[in-house]
Amino acid sequence: RNLPQENKKELLLFFAKEADRVGQKQAAADVMDIYLTDKTLTREERIEATILLAQISYDKGQIDLAVAEFAKGAQELQKAGCKQNKCDEIRTHMRRFVTELHRTKKLKPDNSLLNAYVTYNNTFGGDKDMLHRGSVVALELKNYPTAIALFRGISGNSKFSEKEREEAILNEIKAAEQSNVSALKQAAYENYLSNFPKSAKTFEIRYQLAYLSYQDKDYSKAVSAFTRLAKDDSGKMDLRKKSADLALDSL
């Protein structure tokens, strides 16, 4: 009763973590609820506690509640930010939460899992494994725009190698082609060409972009694109011949 407020906070958090560690999930949740009523908590302390409570709710089998608490904590973190050492700690907790949620829903992924990946990646960019796993879930759910956005998180980040970035854009192209949405396909092809204007696949991607104009019956644009390809001796002869045939057909 006579302890300073700071010590009370530390003890409550310690008891919550210990109860969680020994498997007393309800006790851990109860203590964490008391801890969160403390008006002296810093924003970082409140965010960390919310993420920990999300994990406890998950461990209790309260998946929907856990995902809601996780999103709440992440939203606060995105608005407020945090110091580097505390951010690293929170990031570890959030990554663990999403990874364990994925393990639970591996056989039947759903939108709550995808939203958890999107939330994590919007909060902590540059995690290639989490971006890739999230994009795979999006593809399984046929949410092609989200898959593409997650692949862009890799391809648009200069900290990744050229090979990793190219692979991400090629995956983006596959996702766009699976969607069969012209706008998504065009954006993916153009993204590749803007990043890799002279790669081994550049000519093929240019051909796909020209063929997209042909499919969309934009014949004027298709003629120009196919004519340039037919005259470009850097390309394979079979694609150059196809380009010449399609240029005539478009004309």
CSV table of N, CA, C and O in Angstrom, one decimal, residues 167-227:
chain,number,residue,atom,x,y,z
A,167,GLU,N,12.5,-10.6,-57.6
A,167,GLU,CA,11.6,-11.8,-57.3
A,167,GLU,C,10.3,-11.3,-56.8
A,167,GLU,O,9.2,-11.8,-57.2
A,168,ALA,N,10.3,-10.2,-56.0
A,168,ALA,CA,9.0,-9.7,-55.4
A,168,ALA,C,8.2,-9.1,-56.5
A,168,ALA,O,6.9,-9.3,-56.6
A,169,ILE,N,8.8,-8.4,-57.5
A,169,ILE,CA,8.0,-7.8,-58.6
A,169,ILE,C,7.5,-8.9,-59.5
A,169,ILE,O,6.3,-8.8,-60.0
A,170,LEU,N,8.2,-9.9,-59.7
A,170,LEU,CA,7.8,-11.1,-60.5
A,170,LEU,C,6.6,-11.7,-59.8
A,170,LEU,O,5.6,-12.2,-60.5
A,171,ASN,N,6.6,-11.8,-58.5
A,171,ASN,CA,5.5,-12.4,-57.8
A,171,ASN,C,4.3,-11.4,-57.9
A,171,ASN,O,3.1,-11.9,-57.9
A,172,GLU,N,4.6,-10.1,-57.9
A,172,GLU,CA,3.5,-9.1,-58.0
A,172,GLU,C,2.8,-9.3,-59.4
A,172,GLU,O,1.6,-9.3,-59.5
A,173,ILE,N,3.6,-9.6,-60.4
A,173,ILE,CA,3.1,-9.8,-61.8
A,173,ILE,C,2.2,-11.1,-61.8
A,173,ILE,O,1.1,-11.0,-62.4
A,174,LYS,N,2.7,-12.1,-61.1
A,174,LYS,CA,1.9,-13.4,-61.1
A,174,LYS,C,0.5,-13.1,-60.4
A,174,LYS,O,-0.5,-13.6,-60.8
A,175,ALA,N,0.6,-12.3,-59.3
A,175,ALA,CA,-0.7,-12.0,-58.6
A,175,ALA,C,-1.6,-11.2,-59.5
A,175,ALA,O,-2.8,-11.4,-59.5
A,176,ALA,N,-1.1,-10.2,-60.2
A,176,ALA,CA,-1.9,-9.3,-61.0
A,176,ALA,C,-2.5,-10.2,-62.2
A,176,ALA,O,-3.6,-10.0,-62.5
A,177,GLU,N,-1.7,-11.1,-62.7
A,177,GLU,CA,-2.2,-11.9,-63.8
A,177,GLU,C,-3.3,-12.9,-63.3
A,177,GLU,O,-4.3,-13.2,-64.0
A,178,GLN,N,-3.1,-13.4,-62.1
A,178,GLN,CA,-4.2,-14.2,-61.5
A,178,GLN,C,-5.5,-13.4,-61.3
A,178,GLN,O,-6.6,-14.0,-61.4
A,179,SER,N,-5.3,-12.2,-61.0
A,179,SER,CA,-6.5,-11.3,-60.8
A,179,SER,C,-7.3,-11.1,-62.1
A,179,SER,O,-8.5,-10.8,-62.1
A,180,ASN,N,-6.5,-11.1,-63.2
A,180,ASN,CA,-7.1,-10.8,-64.5
A,180,ASN,C,-7.7,-9.4,-64.6
A,180,ASN,O,-8.7,-9.2,-65.4
A,181,VAL,N,-7.1,-8.5,-63.8
A,181,VAL,CA,-7.6,-7.1,-63.8
A,181,VAL,C,-6.5,-6.3,-64.6
A,181,VAL,O,-5.4,-6.2,-64.2
A,182,SER,N,-6.9,-5.7,-65.7
A,182,SER,CA,-6.0,-5.0,-66.6
A,182,SER,C,-5.2,-3.9,-65.9
A,182,SER,O,-4.0,-3.8,-66.1
A,183,ALA,N,-5.8,-3.2,-65.0
A,183,ALA,CA,-5.1,-2.1,-64.3
A,183,ALA,C,-4.0,-2.6,-63.4
A,183,ALA,O,-2.9,-2.0,-63.3
A,184,LEU,N,-4.3,-3.7,-62.8
A,184,LEU,CA,-3.3,-4.3,-61.9
A,184,LEU,C,-2.1,-4.9,-62.7
A,184,LEU,O,-1.0,-4.8,-62.3
A,185,LYS,N,-2.5,-5.5,-63.8
A,185,LYS,CA,-1.4,-6.1,-64.7
A,185,LYS,C,-0.5,-5.0,-65.2
A,185,LYS,O,0.7,-5.1,-65.2
A,186,GLN,N,-1.1,-3.9,-65.7
A,186,GLN,CA,-0.4,-2.8,-66.3
A,186,GLN,C,0.6,-2.2,-65.3
A,186,GLN,O,1.7,-2.0,-65.5
A,187,ALA,N,0.0,-2.0,-64.1
A,187,ALA,CA,0.9,-1.4,-63.0
A,187,ALA,C,2.0,-2.3,-62.6
A,187,ALA,O,3.2,-1.8,-62.4
A,188,ALA,N,1.8,-3.6,-62.6
A,188,ALA,CA,2.9,-4.6,-62.3
A,188,ALA,C,3.9,-4.6,-63.4
A,188,ALA,O,5.1,-4.6,-63.1
A,189,TYR,N,3.5,-4.6,-64.6
A,189,TYR,CA,4.5,-4.6,-65.7
A,189,TYR,C,5.3,-3.3,-65.7
A,189,TYR,O,6.5,-3.4,-65.9
A,190,GLU,N,4.6,-2.2,-65.5
A,190,GLU,CA,5.3,-1.0,-65.5
A,190,GLU,C,6.3,-0.8,-64.3
A,190,GLU,O,7.3,-0.2,-64.4
A,191,ASN,N,5.9,-1.4,-63.2
A,191,ASN,CA,6.7,-1.4,-62.0
A,191,ASN,C,8.0,-2.2,-62.3
A,191,ASN,O,9.1,-1.7,-61.9
A,192,TYR,N,7.9,-3.3,-63.0
A,192,TYR,CA,9.1,-4.1,-63.3
A,192,TYR,C,10.0,-3.3,-64.3
A,192,TYR,O,11.2,-3.2,-64.0
A,193,LEU,N,9.4,-2.7,-65.3
A,193,LEU,CA,10.2,-2.0,-66.3
A,193,LEU,C,10.9,-0.7,-65.7
A,193,LEU,O,12.0,-0.4,-66.1
A,194,SER,N,10.3,-0.1,-64.8
A,194,SER,CA,10.9,1.1,-64.1
A,194,SER,C,12.0,0.7,-63.2
A,194,SER,O,13.0,1.5,-63.0
A,195,ASN,N,12.0,-0.5,-62.7
A,195,ASN,CA,13.0,-0.9,-61.8
A,195,ASN,C,14.1,-1.7,-62.5
A,195,ASN,O,15.3,-1.7,-62.1
A,196,PHE,N,13.7,-2.5,-63.5
A,196,PHE,CA,14.7,-3.3,-64.2
A,196,PHE,C,14.6,-3.1,-65.8
A,196,PHE,O,14.1,-4.0,-66.5
A,197,PRO,N,15.0,-1.9,-66.2
A,197,PRO,CA,14.8,-1.6,-67.7
A,197,PRO,C,15.7,-2.4,-68.6
A,197,PRO,O,15.5,-2.5,-69.8
A,198,LYS,N,16.8,-3.1,-68.0
A,198,LYS,CA,17.7,-3.8,-68.9
A,198,LYS,C,18.0,-5.2,-68.4
A,198,LYS,O,19.2,-5.7,-68.5
A,199,SER,N,17.1,-5.9,-67.8
A,199,SER,CA,17.3,-7.2,-67.3
A,199,SER,C,17.0,-8.3,-68.4
A,199,SER,O,16.6,-8.0,-69.5
A,200,ALA,N,17.3,-9.6,-68.0
A,200,ALA,CA,17.0,-10.6,-69.0
A,200,ALA,C,15.6,-10.8,-69.3
A,200,ALA,O,15.2,-11.3,-70.4
A,201,LYS,N,14.7,-10.3,-68.4
A,201,LYS,CA,13.2,-10.5,-68.6
A,201,LYS,C,12.6,-9.2,-69.2
A,201,LYS,O,11.4,-9.2,-69.4
A,202,THR,N,13.4,-8.2,-69.4
A,202,THR,CA,12.8,-6.9,-69.8
A,202,THR,C,12.0,-7.0,-71.1
A,202,THR,O,10.8,-6.5,-71.2
A,203,PHE,N,12.6,-7.6,-72.1
A,203,PHE,CA,11.9,-7.7,-73.4
A,203,PHE,C,10.6,-8.5,-73.3
A,203,PHE,O,9.6,-8.1,-73.8
A,204,GLU,N,10.6,-9.6,-72.5
A,204,GLU,CA,9.4,-10.4,-72.3
A,204,GLU,C,8.3,-9.6,-71.6
A,204,GLU,O,7.1,-9.6,-72.0
A,205,ILE,N,8.7,-8.8,-70.6
A,205,ILE,CA,7.7,-7.9,-69.9
A,205,ILE,C,7.1,-6.8,-70.8
A,205,ILE,O,5.9,-6.5,-70.8
A,206,ARG,N,8.0,-6.3,-71.6
A,206,ARG,CA,7.5,-5.3,-72.6
A,206,ARG,C,6.5,-5.9,-73.6
A,206,ARG,O,5.5,-5.3,-73.9
A,207,TYR,N,6.8,-7.2,-74.0
A,207,TYR,CA,5.8,-7.9,-74.8
A,207,TYR,C,4.5,-8.1,-74.1
A,207,TYR,O,3.4,-7.9,-74.7
A,208,GLN,N,4.5,-8.5,-72.8
A,208,GLN,CA,3.3,-8.7,-72.1
A,208,GLN,C,2.5,-7.4,-72.0
A,208,GLN,O,1.3,-7.4,-72.0
A,209,LEU,N,3.2,-6.3,-71.8
A,209,LEU,CA,2.6,-5.0,-71.7
A,209,LEU,C,1.9,-4.6,-73.0
A,209,LEU,O,0.8,-4.1,-73.0
A,210,ALA,N,2.6,-4.9,-74.1
A,210,ALA,CA,2.0,-4.6,-75.4
A,210,ALA,C,0.8,-5.5,-75.7
A,210,ALA,O,-0.2,-5.0,-76.2
A,211,TYR,N,0.9,-6.7,-75.3
A,211,TYR,CA,-0.2,-7.7,-75.5
A,211,TYR,C,-1.4,-7.3,-74.7
A,211,TYR,O,-2.5,-7.5,-75.1
A,212,LEU,N,-1.1,-6.7,-73.5
A,212,LEU,CA,-2.2,-6.2,-72.6
A,212,LEU,C,-3.0,-5.1,-73.4
A,212,LEU,O,-4.3,-5.1,-73.3
A,213,SER,N,-2.3,-4.2,-74.1
A,213,SER,CA,-3.0,-3.2,-74.9
A,213,SER,C,-3.8,-3.8,-76.0
A,213,SER,O,-5.0,-3.4,-76.3
A,214,TYR,N,-3.3,-4.9,-76.6
A,214,TYR,CA,-4.0,-5.6,-77.7
A,214,TYR,C,-5.3,-6.3,-77.1
A,214,TYR,O,-6.3,-6.2,-77.7
A,215,GLN,N,-5.1,-6.9,-75.9
A,215,GLN,CA,-6.3,-7.5,-75.3
A,215,GLN,C,-7.4,-6.5,-74.9
A,215,GLN,O,-8.6,-6.8,-75.0
A,216,ASP,N,-6.9,-5.3,-74.5
A,216,ASP,CA,-7.9,-4.3,-74.1
A,216,ASP,C,-8.4,-3.5,-75.4
A,216,ASP,O,-9.1,-2.5,-75.2
A,217,LYS,N,-8.0,-4.0,-76.5
A,217,LYS,CA,-8.5,-3.4,-77.8
A,217,LYS,C,-8.0,-1.9,-78.0
A,217,LYS,O,-8.7,-1.2,-78.7
A,218,ASP,N,-6.9,-1.6,-77.3
A,218,ASP,CA,-6.3,-0.3,-77.6
A,218,ASP,C,-5.3,-0.5,-78.7
A,218,ASP,O,-4.0,-0.6,-78.5
A,219,TYR,N,-5.8,-0.7,-79.9
A,219,TYR,CA,-4.9,-1.1,-81.0
A,219,TYR,C,-3.9,-0.1,-81.4
A,219,TYR,O,-2.8,-0.4,-81.9
A,220,SER,N,-4.2,1.2,-81.3
A,220,SER,CA,-3.2,2.2,-81.7
A,220,SER,C,-2.0,2.1,-80.8
A,220,SER,O,-0.8,2.1,-81.3
A,221,LYS,N,-2.2,1.9,-79.5
A,221,LYS,CA,-1.1,1.8,-78.5
A,221,LYS,C,-0.4,0.4,-78.8
A,221,LYS,O,0.9,0.4,-78.7
A,222,ALA,N,-1.1,-0.6,-79.1
A,222,ALA,CA,-0.5,-1.9,-79.4
A,222,ALA,C,0.4,-1.9,-80.6
A,222,ALA,O,1.4,-2.5,-80.6
A,223,VAL,N,-0.1,-1.2,-81.7
A,223,VAL,CA,0.7,-1.1,-82.9
A,223,VAL,C,2.1,-0.5,-82.6
A,223,VAL,O,3.1,-1.1,-83.0
A,224,SER,N,2.1,0.6,-81.9
A,224,SER,CA,3.4,1.3,-81.6
A,224,SER,C,4.3,0.4,-80.8
A,224,SER,O,5.5,0.3,-81.1
A,225,ALA,N,3.7,-0.3,-79.7
A,225,ALA,CA,4.5,-1.1,-78.8
A,225,ALA,C,5.0,-2.3,-79.6
A,225,ALA,O,6.2,-2.7,-79.4
A,226,PHE,N,4.2,-3.0,-80.3
A,226,PHE,CA,4.7,-4.2,-81.1
A,226,PHE,C,5.7,-3.9,-82.2
A,226,PHE,O,6.6,-4.7,-82.4
A,227,THR,N,5.5,-2.7,-82.8
A,227,THR,CA,6.5,-2.3,-83.8
A,227,THR,C,7.8,-2.1,-83.2
A,227,THR,O,8.9,-2.5,-83.8
